[in-house]
mmCIF file of C-alpha atoms and ligand atoms in Angstrom:
data_model
loop_
_atom_site.group_PDB
_atom_site.id
_atom_site.type_symbol
_atom_site.label_atom_id
_atom_site.label_comp_id
_atom_site.label_asym_id
_atom_site.label_seq_id
_atom_site.Cartn_x
_atom_site.Cartn_y
_atom_site.Cartn_z
ATOM 1 C CA UNK A 18 0.000 0.000 0.000
ATOM 2 C CA UNK A 19 1.505 3.293 -1.104
ATOM 3 C CA UNK A 20 1.296 6.655 0.622
ATOM 4 C CA UNK A 21 -1.132 7.817 -2.072
ATOM 5 C CA UNK A 22 -3.504 4.992 -1.253
ATOM 6 C CA UNK A 23 -3.432 5.829 2.462
ATOM 7 C CA UNK A 24 -4.360 9.396 1.532
ATOM 8 C CA UNK A 25 -7.337 8.052 -0.416
ATOM 9 C CA UNK A 26 -8.502 5.939 2.523
ATOM 10 C CA UNK A 27 -8.305 9.026 4.741
ATOM 11 C CA UNK A 28 -10.551 10.898 2.327
ATOM 12 C CA UNK A 29 -13.070 8.081 2.440
ATOM 13 C CA UNK A 30 -12.869 7.757 6.207
ATOM 14 C CA UNK A 31 -13.544 11.487 6.563
ATOM 15 C CA UNK A 32 -16.906 10.928 4.832
ATOM 16 C CA UNK A 33 -18.103 7.918 6.806
ATOM 17 C CA UNK A 34 -20.277 8.481 9.859
ATOM 18 C CA UNK A 35 -20.597 6.463 13.046
ATOM 19 C CA UNK A 36 -23.452 4.442 14.476
ATOM 20 C CA UNK A 37 -24.070 3.177 17.994
ATOM 21 C CA UNK A 38 -23.661 -0.436 16.915
ATOM 22 C CA UNK A 39 -20.190 0.142 15.420
ATOM 23 C CA UNK A 40 -17.712 -0.716 18.162
ATOM 24 C CA UNK A 41 -14.747 -0.022 15.882
ATOM 25 C CA UNK A 42 -14.926 1.351 12.330
ATOM 26 C CA UNK A 43 -12.374 2.134 9.611
ATOM 27 C CA UNK A 44 -8.737 2.178 10.728
ATOM 28 C CA UNK A 45 -7.970 -1.096 12.470
ATOM 29 C CA UNK A 46 -7.299 -4.528 10.984
ATOM 30 C CA UNK A 47 -11.004 -5.334 11.126
ATOM 31 C CA UNK A 48 -14.186 -3.584 12.190
ATOM 32 C CA UNK A 49 -16.149 -4.646 15.276
ATOM 33 C CA UNK A 50 -19.944 -4.641 15.147
ATOM 34 C CA UNK A 51 -22.734 -5.296 17.621
ATOM 35 C CA UNK A 52 -25.657 -6.870 15.716
ATOM 36 C CA UNK A 53 -29.216 -6.542 17.060
ATOM 37 C CA UNK A 54 -30.402 -9.332 19.342
ATOM 38 C CA UNK A 55 -33.014 -11.589 17.770
ATOM 39 C CA UNK A 56 -31.893 -10.775 14.232
ATOM 40 C CA UNK A 57 -30.140 -12.564 11.436
ATOM 41 C CA UNK A 58 -27.404 -10.888 9.425
ATOM 42 C CA UNK A 59 -28.092 -10.722 5.693
ATOM 43 C CA UNK A 60 -24.805 -10.568 3.769
ATOM 44 C CA UNK A 61 -24.312 -9.808 0.085
ATOM 45 C CA UNK A 62 -21.513 -8.751 -2.273
ATOM 46 C CA UNK A 63 -21.612 -7.223 -5.741
ATOM 47 C CA UNK A 64 -18.858 -5.914 -7.991
ATOM 48 C CA UNK A 65 -19.068 -3.326 -10.757
ATOM 49 C CA UNK A 66 -16.354 -3.388 -13.431
ATOM 50 C CA UNK A 67 -15.780 -0.456 -15.762
ATOM 51 C CA UNK A 68 -16.937 -1.183 -19.291
ATOM 52 C CA UNK A 69 -18.826 -4.270 -18.155
ATOM 53 C CA UNK A 70 -21.324 -2.946 -15.610
ATOM 54 C CA UNK A 71 -21.275 0.717 -16.582
ATOM 55 C CA UNK A 72 -20.078 2.737 -19.581
ATOM 56 C CA UNK A 73 -16.405 3.634 -19.036
ATOM 57 C CA UNK A 74 -17.119 7.369 -19.255
ATOM 58 C CA UNK A 75 -19.681 7.250 -16.403
ATOM 59 C CA UNK A 76 -19.084 10.050 -13.883
ATOM 60 C CA UNK A 77 -17.540 8.950 -10.562
ATOM 61 C CA UNK A 78 -20.497 10.259 -8.507
ATOM 62 C CA UNK A 79 -22.882 8.083 -10.519
ATOM 63 C CA UNK A 80 -20.530 5.091 -10.160
ATOM 64 C CA UNK A 81 -20.485 5.682 -6.390
ATOM 65 C CA UNK A 82 -24.269 5.708 -6.155
ATOM 66 C CA UNK A 83 -24.714 2.589 -8.266
ATOM 67 C CA UNK A 84 -21.965 0.636 -6.503
ATOM 68 C CA UNK A 85 -23.916 0.869 -3.273
ATOM 69 C CA UNK A 86 -27.398 0.783 -4.837
ATOM 70 C CA UNK A 87 -26.967 -2.683 -6.341
ATOM 71 C CA UNK A 88 -25.957 -4.029 -2.934
ATOM 72 C CA UNK A 89 -28.734 -2.303 -0.978
ATOM 73 C CA UNK A 90 -31.114 -3.714 -3.576
ATOM 74 C CA UNK A 91 -30.012 -7.241 -2.650
ATOM 75 C CA UNK A 92 -30.640 -6.478 1.030
ATOM 76 C CA UNK A 93 -34.064 -5.078 0.100
ATOM 77 C CA UNK A 94 -34.900 -8.289 -1.715
ATOM 78 C CA UNK A 95 -34.192 -10.160 1.532
ATOM 79 C CA UNK A 96 -36.374 -7.852 3.599
ATOM 80 C CA UNK A 97 -33.279 -6.772 5.531
ATOM 81 C CA UNK A 98 -32.593 -3.329 6.959
ATOM 82 C CA UNK A 99 -29.216 -2.075 5.649
ATOM 83 C CA UNK A 100 -26.633 -1.638 8.378
ATOM 84 C CA UNK A 101 -22.956 -1.614 7.408
ATOM 85 C CA UNK A 102 -20.491 -2.825 4.820
ATOM 86 C CA UNK A 103 -17.066 -2.706 3.225
ATOM 87 C CA UNK A 104 -15.776 -1.255 -0.038
ATOM 88 C CA UNK A 105 -13.001 -2.818 -2.122
ATOM 89 C CA UNK A 106 -11.647 -0.340 -4.657
ATOM 90 C CA UNK A 107 -9.363 -1.099 -7.561
ATOM 91 C CA UNK A 108 -8.256 2.186 -9.140
ATOM 92 C CA UNK A 109 -6.010 2.825 -12.180
ATOM 93 C CA UNK A 110 -4.555 5.901 -10.466
ATOM 94 C CA UNK A 111 -4.762 7.540 -7.055
ATOM 95 C CA UNK A 112 -6.879 10.610 -7.752
ATOM 96 C CA UNK A 113 -8.258 12.620 -4.826
ATOM 97 C CA UNK A 114 -10.733 14.387 -7.125
ATOM 98 C CA UNK A 115 -12.068 11.074 -8.413
ATOM 99 C CA UNK A 116 -12.437 9.677 -4.889
ATOM 100 C CA UNK A 117 -14.208 12.796 -3.638
ATOM 101 C CA UNK A 118 -16.709 12.698 -6.505
ATOM 102 C CA UNK A 119 -17.213 8.956 -6.062
ATOM 103 C CA UNK A 120 -17.843 9.550 -2.349
ATOM 104 C CA UNK A 121 -20.474 12.212 -3.168
ATOM 105 C CA UNK A 122 -22.676 9.613 -4.859
ATOM 106 C CA UNK A 123 -21.780 6.723 -2.587
ATOM 107 C CA UNK A 124 -22.434 8.491 0.716
ATOM 108 C CA UNK A 125 -25.550 10.300 -0.521
ATOM 109 C CA UNK A 126 -27.194 6.880 -0.765
ATOM 110 C CA UNK A 127 -25.444 5.435 2.311
ATOM 111 C CA UNK A 128 -26.568 8.320 4.521
ATOM 112 C CA UNK A 129 -30.134 8.145 3.200
ATOM 113 C CA UNK A 130 -30.343 4.565 4.518
ATOM 114 C CA UNK A 131 -28.171 4.973 7.634
ATOM 115 C CA UNK A 132 -25.822 2.443 6.066
ATOM 116 C CA UNK A 133 -22.273 2.823 7.340
ATOM 117 C CA UNK A 134 -18.958 2.056 5.669
ATOM 118 C CA UNK A 135 -16.826 0.188 8.206
ATOM 119 C CA UNK A 136 -13.807 -0.926 6.184
ATOM 120 C CA UNK A 137 -12.476 -2.013 2.852
ATOM 121 C CA UNK A 138 -9.472 -2.417 0.657
ATOM 122 C CA UNK A 139 -7.747 -0.096 -1.803
ATOM 123 C CA UNK A 140 -5.525 -1.376 -4.590
ATOM 124 C CA UNK A 141 -4.187 -0.260 -7.957
ATOM 125 C CA UNK A 142 -5.617 -1.916 -11.052
ATOM 126 C CA UNK A 143 -8.395 -1.649 -13.645
ATOM 127 C CA UNK A 144 -11.372 0.353 -12.321
ATOM 128 C CA UNK A 145 -13.499 -2.017 -10.262
ATOM 129 C CA UNK A 146 -15.690 -1.459 -7.210
ATOM 130 C CA UNK A 147 -16.900 -4.118 -4.872
ATOM 131 C CA UNK A 148 -19.136 -3.743 -1.826
ATOM 132 C CA UNK A 149 -19.947 -6.318 0.791
ATOM 133 C CA UNK A 150 -23.108 -5.193 2.566
ATOM 134 C CA UNK A 151 -24.677 -6.386 5.806
ATOM 135 C CA UNK A 152 -28.281 -5.944 6.815
ATOM 136 C CA UNK A 153 -30.420 -7.178 9.692
ATOM 137 C CA UNK A 154 -33.719 -9.006 9.626
ATOM 138 C CA UNK A 155 -35.711 -10.425 12.571
ATOM 139 C CA UNK A 156 -35.334 -14.187 13.009
ATOM 140 C CA UNK A 157 -37.425 -16.113 10.493
ATOM 141 C CA UNK A 158 -38.690 -13.061 8.588
ATOM 142 C CA UNK A 159 -36.269 -12.907 5.652
ATOM 143 C CA UNK A 160 -37.761 -12.834 2.145
ATOM 144 C CA UNK A 161 -36.284 -15.803 0.332
ATOM 145 C CA UNK A 162 -36.500 -17.050 -3.227
ATOM 146 C CA UNK A 163 -37.830 -20.443 -2.250
ATOM 147 C CA UNK A 164 -41.121 -19.576 -0.556
ATOM 148 C CA UNK A 165 -43.540 -19.105 -3.475
ATOM 149 C CA UNK A 166 -46.668 -21.298 -3.404
ATOM 150 C CA UNK A 167 -48.767 -22.458 -6.355
ATOM 151 C CA UNK A 168 -51.504 -19.883 -6.986
ATOM 152 C CA UNK A 169 -49.633 -16.882 -5.598
ATOM 153 C CA UNK A 170 -49.804 -13.538 -7.363
ATOM 154 C CA UNK A 171 -46.602 -12.211 -8.940
ATOM 155 C CA UNK A 172 -45.960 -8.510 -8.299
ATOM 156 C CA UNK A 173 -43.348 -5.999 -9.411
ATOM 157 C CA UNK A 174 -42.518 -2.563 -8.036
ATOM 158 C CA UNK A 175 -42.058 0.611 -10.051
ATOM 159 C CA UNK A 176 -41.718 0.434 -13.816
ATOM 160 C CA UNK A 177 -39.641 -2.030 -15.822
ATOM 161 C CA UNK A 178 -37.314 -1.690 -18.788
ATOM 162 C CA UNK A 179 -36.227 1.900 -18.186
ATOM 163 C CA UNK A 180 -32.555 1.120 -17.542
ATOM 164 C CA UNK A 181 -32.425 -1.248 -20.532
ATOM 165 C CA UNK A 182 -34.025 1.479 -22.640
ATOM 166 C CA UNK A 183 -31.361 3.959 -21.544
ATOM 167 C CA UNK A 184 -28.623 1.439 -22.300
ATOM 168 C CA UNK A 185 -30.069 0.832 -25.770
ATOM 169 C CA UNK A 186 -30.030 4.579 -26.447
ATOM 170 C CA UNK A 187 -26.432 4.771 -25.228
ATOM 171 C CA UNK A 188 -25.399 1.878 -27.463
ATOM 172 C CA UNK A 189 -26.922 3.680 -30.457
ATOM 173 C CA UNK A 190 -25.003 6.827 -29.581
ATOM 174 C CA UNK A 191 -28.237 8.642 -28.712
ATOM 175 C CA UNK A 192 -27.547 9.096 -25.006
ATOM 176 C CA UNK A 193 -24.621 10.784 -23.274
ATOM 177 C CA UNK A 194 -24.334 9.332 -19.764
ATOM 178 C CA UNK A 195 -22.148 12.237 -18.624
ATOM 179 C CA UNK A 196 -24.672 15.061 -18.991
ATOM 180 C CA UNK A 197 -28.391 15.642 -18.540
ATOM 181 C CA UNK A 198 -30.452 14.845 -21.630
ATOM 182 C CA UNK A 199 -32.248 17.661 -23.417
ATOM 183 C CA UNK A 200 -35.733 16.162 -23.031
ATOM 184 C CA UNK A 201 -37.372 15.065 -19.786
ATOM 185 C CA UNK A 202 -38.230 11.530 -20.986
ATOM 186 C CA UNK A 203 -34.661 10.643 -21.974
ATOM 187 C CA UNK A 204 -33.374 12.211 -18.762
ATOM 188 C CA UNK A 205 -35.765 10.019 -16.755
ATOM 189 C CA UNK A 206 -34.394 6.904 -18.486
ATOM 190 C CA UNK A 207 -30.826 8.087 -17.944
ATOM 191 C CA UNK A 208 -31.435 8.528 -14.216
ATOM 192 C CA UNK A 209 -33.009 5.090 -14.017
ATOM 193 C CA UNK A 210 -29.815 3.599 -15.462
ATOM 194 C CA UNK A 211 -27.310 5.645 -13.475
ATOM 195 C CA UNK A 212 -29.124 6.147 -10.163
ATOM 196 C CA UNK A 213 -31.357 3.151 -9.471
ATOM 197 C CA UNK A 214 -33.474 3.346 -6.311
ATOM 198 C CA UNK A 215 -33.024 0.297 -4.083
ATOM 199 C CA UNK A 216 -36.501 -0.599 -2.766
ATOM 200 C CA UNK A 217 -35.414 -0.917 0.835
ATOM 201 C CA UNK A 218 -38.624 0.340 2.485
ATOM 202 C CA UNK A 219 -40.687 -1.996 0.331
ATOM 203 C CA UNK A 220 -38.542 -5.012 1.189
ATOM 204 C CA UNK A 221 -38.892 -4.344 4.909
ATOM 205 C CA UNK A 222 -42.646 -3.755 4.580
ATOM 206 C CA UNK A 223 -43.070 -7.064 2.730
ATOM 207 C CA UNK A 224 -41.920 -9.121 5.731
ATOM 208 C CA UNK A 225 -44.768 -11.450 6.602
ATOM 209 C CA UNK A 226 -46.635 -10.535 3.383
ATOM 210 C CA UNK A 227 -44.529 -11.743 0.450
ATOM 211 C CA UNK A 228 -43.930 -15.474 0.069
ATOM 212 C CA UNK A 229 -40.776 -14.941 -2.018
ATOM 213 C CA UNK A 230 -38.800 -12.019 -3.420
ATOM 214 C CA UNK A 231 -35.917 -11.193 -5.743
ATOM 215 C CA UNK A 232 -34.505 -7.938 -7.047
ATOM 216 C CA UNK A 233 -34.532 -7.394 -10.793
ATOM 217 C CA UNK A 234 -30.906 -7.018 -11.808
ATOM 218 C CA UNK A 235 -30.758 -9.358 -14.808
ATOM 219 C CA UNK A 236 -34.292 -8.847 -16.156
ATOM 220 C CA UNK A 237 -37.749 -9.905 -15.020
ATOM 221 C CA UNK A 238 -37.787 -13.222 -16.886
ATOM 222 C CA UNK A 239 -34.376 -14.273 -15.581
ATOM 223 C CA UNK A 240 -34.908 -13.134 -12.008
ATOM 224 C CA UNK A 241 -38.470 -14.417 -11.670
ATOM 225 C CA UNK A 242 -37.054 -17.677 -13.032
ATOM 226 C CA UNK A 243 -34.894 -17.867 -9.894
ATOM 227 C CA UNK A 244 -37.998 -17.732 -7.685
ATOM 228 C CA UNK A 245 -39.759 -20.329 -9.835
ATOM 229 C CA UNK A 246 -36.882 -22.800 -9.764
ATOM 230 C CA UNK A 247 -36.070 -22.368 -6.100
ATOM 231 C CA UNK A 248 -39.741 -22.630 -5.102
ATOM 232 C CA UNK A 249 -40.549 -25.518 -7.426
ATOM 233 C CA UNK A 250 -43.398 -23.662 -9.137
ATOM 234 C CA UNK A 251 -43.976 -22.296 -12.629
ATOM 235 C CA UNK A 252 -44.409 -18.619 -13.329
ATOM 236 C CA UNK A 253 -47.071 -17.369 -15.687
ATOM 237 C CA UNK A 254 -46.584 -13.752 -16.812
ATOM 238 C CA UNK A 255 -49.170 -11.513 -18.442
ATOM 239 C CA UNK A 256 -46.968 -9.474 -20.761
ATOM 240 C CA UNK A 257 -49.723 -6.925 -21.358
ATOM 241 C CA UNK A 258 -49.823 -6.015 -17.668
ATOM 242 C CA UNK A 259 -46.170 -5.001 -17.288
ATOM 243 C CA UNK A 260 -45.777 -1.487 -15.839
ATOM 244 C CA UNK A 261 -44.082 0.697 -18.467
ATOM 245 C CA UNK A 262 -43.065 4.277 -17.805
ATOM 246 C CA UNK A 263 -44.376 7.047 -20.071
ATOM 247 C CA UNK A 264 -40.733 7.729 -20.964
ATOM 248 C CA UNK A 265 -40.156 4.163 -22.157
ATOM 249 C CA UNK A 266 -43.415 4.145 -24.130
ATOM 250 C CA UNK A 267 -42.465 7.462 -25.618
ATOM 251 C CA UNK A 268 -38.970 6.475 -26.673
ATOM 252 C CA UNK A 269 -39.601 2.993 -28.091
ATOM 253 C CA UNK A 270 -41.978 1.014 -30.272
ATOM 254 C CA UNK A 271 -44.432 -0.992 -28.201
ATOM 255 C CA UNK A 272 -42.697 -4.327 -28.827
ATOM 256 C CA UNK A 273 -39.256 -2.952 -28.019
ATOM 257 C CA UNK A 274 -40.524 -1.338 -24.813
ATOM 258 C CA UNK A 275 -42.135 -4.581 -23.717
ATOM 259 C CA UNK A 276 -38.991 -6.558 -24.512
ATOM 260 C CA UNK A 277 -36.927 -4.178 -22.396
ATOM 261 C CA UNK A 278 -39.426 -4.638 -19.553
ATOM 262 C CA UNK A 279 -39.385 -8.443 -19.886
ATOM 263 C CA UNK A 280 -35.693 -9.068 -20.408
ATOM 264 C CA UNK A 281 -33.788 -5.905 -19.618
ATOM 265 C CA UNK A 282 -31.695 -5.777 -16.473
ATOM 266 C CA UNK A 283 -30.505 -3.004 -14.183
ATOM 267 C CA UNK A 284 -33.899 -1.711 -13.011
ATOM 268 C CA UNK A 285 -33.378 -2.888 -9.406
ATOM 269 C CA UNK A 286 -37.090 -3.099 -8.770
ATOM 270 C CA UNK A 287 -38.419 -5.922 -6.604
ATOM 271 C CA UNK A 288 -40.353 -8.884 -7.960
ATOM 272 C CA UNK A 289 -42.266 -10.755 -5.275
ATOM 273 C CA UNK A 290 -44.970 -13.330 -4.845
ATOM 274 C CA UNK A 291 -47.815 -13.156 -2.343
ATOM 275 C CA UNK A 292 -50.956 -15.153 -1.639
ATOM 276 C CA UNK A 293 -54.057 -13.811 -3.390
ATOM 277 C CA UNK A 294 -55.492 -13.084 0.064
ATOM 278 C CA UNK A 295 -52.817 -10.366 0.393
ATOM 279 C CA UNK A 296 -54.014 -8.266 -2.565
ATOM 280 C CA UNK A 297 -55.622 -5.526 -0.484
ATOM 281 C CA UNK A 298 -52.652 -5.432 1.876
ATOM 282 C CA UNK A 299 -50.228 -5.033 -1.026
ATOM 283 C CA UNK A 300 -52.388 -2.305 -2.580
ATOM 284 C CA UNK A 301 -52.362 -0.556 0.790
ATOM 285 C CA UNK A 302 -48.567 -0.790 0.896
ATOM 286 C CA UNK A 303 -48.391 0.746 -2.556
ATOM 287 C CA UNK A 304 -50.373 3.763 -1.336
ATOM 288 C CA UNK A 305 -48.457 4.023 1.939
ATOM 289 C CA UNK A 306 -45.078 3.936 0.177
ATOM 290 C CA UNK A 307 -46.265 5.984 -2.794
ATOM 291 C CA UNK A 308 -44.770 3.291 -5.013
ATOM 292 C CA UNK A 309 -46.475 1.577 -7.920
ATOM 293 C CA UNK A 310 -46.991 -2.152 -7.270
ATOM 294 C CA UNK A 311 -48.379 -4.122 -10.196
ATOM 295 C CA UNK A 312 -49.716 -7.652 -10.422
ATOM 296 C CA UNK A 313 -48.057 -9.177 -13.506
ATOM 297 C CA UNK A 314 -48.953 -12.849 -13.267
ATOM 298 C CA UNK A 315 -49.327 -15.859 -11.033
ATOM 299 C CA UNK A 316 -47.531 -19.025 -10.093
ATOM 300 C CA UNK A 317 -48.845 -22.362 -11.331
ATOM 301 C CA UNK A 318 -48.006 -26.008 -10.896
ATOM 302 C CA UNK A 319 -46.755 -26.652 -14.437
ATOM 303 C CA UNK A 320 -43.031 -26.776 -15.030
ATOM 304 C CA UNK A 321 -41.269 -23.867 -16.662
ATOM 305 C CA UNK A 322 -42.173 -20.269 -17.244
ATOM 306 C CA UNK A 323 -45.010 -19.198 -19.498
ATOM 307 C CA UNK A 324 -45.973 -15.960 -21.097
ATOM 308 C CA UNK A 325 -49.453 -14.693 -21.739
ATOM 309 C CA UNK A 326 -50.567 -11.717 -23.690
ATOM 310 C CA UNK A 327 -51.409 -10.826 -27.223
ATOM 311 C CA UNK A 328 -49.397 -12.080 -30.189
ATOM 312 C CA UNK A 329 -45.694 -11.385 -30.153
ATOM 313 C CA UNK A 330 -45.869 -9.966 -26.622
ATOM 314 C CA UNK A 331 -46.088 -13.440 -25.223
ATOM 315 C CA UNK A 332 -42.854 -14.678 -23.825
ATOM 316 C CA UNK A 333 -41.857 -18.179 -23.046
ATOM 317 C CA UNK A 334 -38.903 -19.396 -21.181
ATOM 318 C CA UNK A 335 -38.475 -23.054 -20.375
ATOM 319 C CA UNK A 336 -35.626 -24.601 -18.637
HETATM 320 P P1 LIG B 20 -4.683 -3.958 6.281
HETATM 321 O O1 LIG B 20 -3.384 -3.810 5.583
HETATM 322 O O2 LIG B 20 -4.567 -4.298 7.731
HETATM 323 O O3 LIG B 20 -5.672 -4.820 5.559
HETATM 324 P P2 LIG B 20 -5.292 -1.437 5.138
HETATM 325 O O4 LIG B 20 -4.037 -0.644 5.291
HETATM 326 O O5 LIG B 20 -5.599 -2.080 3.843
HETATM 327 O O6 LIG B 20 -5.331 -2.505 6.316
HETATM 328 O O7 LIG B 20 -6.521 -0.520 5.528
HETATM 329 C C1 LIG B 20 -6.482 0.292 6.661
HETATM 330 C C2 LIG B 20 -7.879 0.559 7.134
HETATM 331 O O8 LIG B 20 -8.595 1.249 6.125
HETATM 332 C C3 LIG B 20 -8.677 -0.714 7.427
HETATM 333 O O9 LIG B 20 -9.546 -0.464 8.526
HETATM 334 C C4 LIG B 20 -9.482 -0.895 6.164
HETATM 335 O O10 LIG B 20 -10.695 -1.592 6.435
HETATM 336 C C5 LIG B 20 -9.730 0.526 5.740
HETATM 337 N N1 LIG B 20 -9.890 0.684 4.287
HETATM 338 C C6 LIG B 20 -9.011 0.398 3.301
HETATM 339 N N2 LIG B 20 -9.512 0.682 2.090
HETATM 340 C C7 LIG B 20 -10.770 1.144 2.310
HETATM 341 C C8 LIG B 20 -11.821 1.584 1.469
HETATM 342 N N3 LIG B 20 -11.709 1.595 0.127
HETATM 343 N N4 LIG B 20 -12.968 1.975 2.048
HETATM 344 C C9 LIG B 20 -13.118 1.939 3.372
HETATM 345 N N5 LIG B 20 -12.169 1.555 4.239
HETATM 346 C C10 LIG B 20 -10.993 1.148 3.709
HETATM 347 MG MG1 LIG B 21 -4.128 -5.499 8.854
#
């Protein structure tokens, strides 16, 4: 570890706040934490590599936000309350300006969720960012992938396909990720790609209501497939019911928009199953959280994953 890297760690440490349950934070060989009694720790790790998980020109503040967002999204999908975590940084060069901008995005999201950085690792290499995040969930109340029952409703939060739409525009050279777009619709899609909102409050609220949950990082079909396989049920989607944003409808042909919503990743919305008896409760949650929650299908006993809907909108995915 060079002097320059120590200086970077100091800049990060200066931004990280304390919490009563942190016995010892950044600066020793390991952090010491006091978890809540009667809770399980939920632990997850996700890495973002430049050029693979974000366009190489992405601004450091947006990289900082997304690095943490994808991890908090995993905690949300478990119904866990975010608590603490570590950050492993691989940087091509030791730049204080880059670190400060990265920290702006990273800690904006961390502070909003009272999530605290308690350690990490800093090395030189190709740009890569890896967080290990810990959350807490009361004994027995975690939202798992394997709890869906035959006949459950399938729900999704927010709107789907926005991030994939933004990525498609970027790939065509029609979107600059480094500056606000001229029109409000494109800017909405750009924000959905760069600054996803982890659905932490929803995940916590779904304890005792959802039978299974997953966050949508790889696309609805792929991620719902995880619930189906782990629960031993089939998933039947109604393609015509998928929640599409006005911006996505505006920017794409109907089929393309629907395909982004079905298969596009990076939205970080939650997909969950719940018994039909929970419909009113879920609708109440949607109002309480001011977050769109849409029923998009149901689980059945037949193997595989089926699509419903008109003509080419149907989607099938068997395994
Ligand atoms: P060690 O050599 O004992 O692993 P380091 O010199 O790598 O320790 O790190 C010193 C302290 O700074 C440790 O507490 C470590 O967790 C923390 N740290 C290092 N890099 C980061 C980082 N990117 N973010 C947060 N904390 C970090
Ligand atoms: Mg050490």
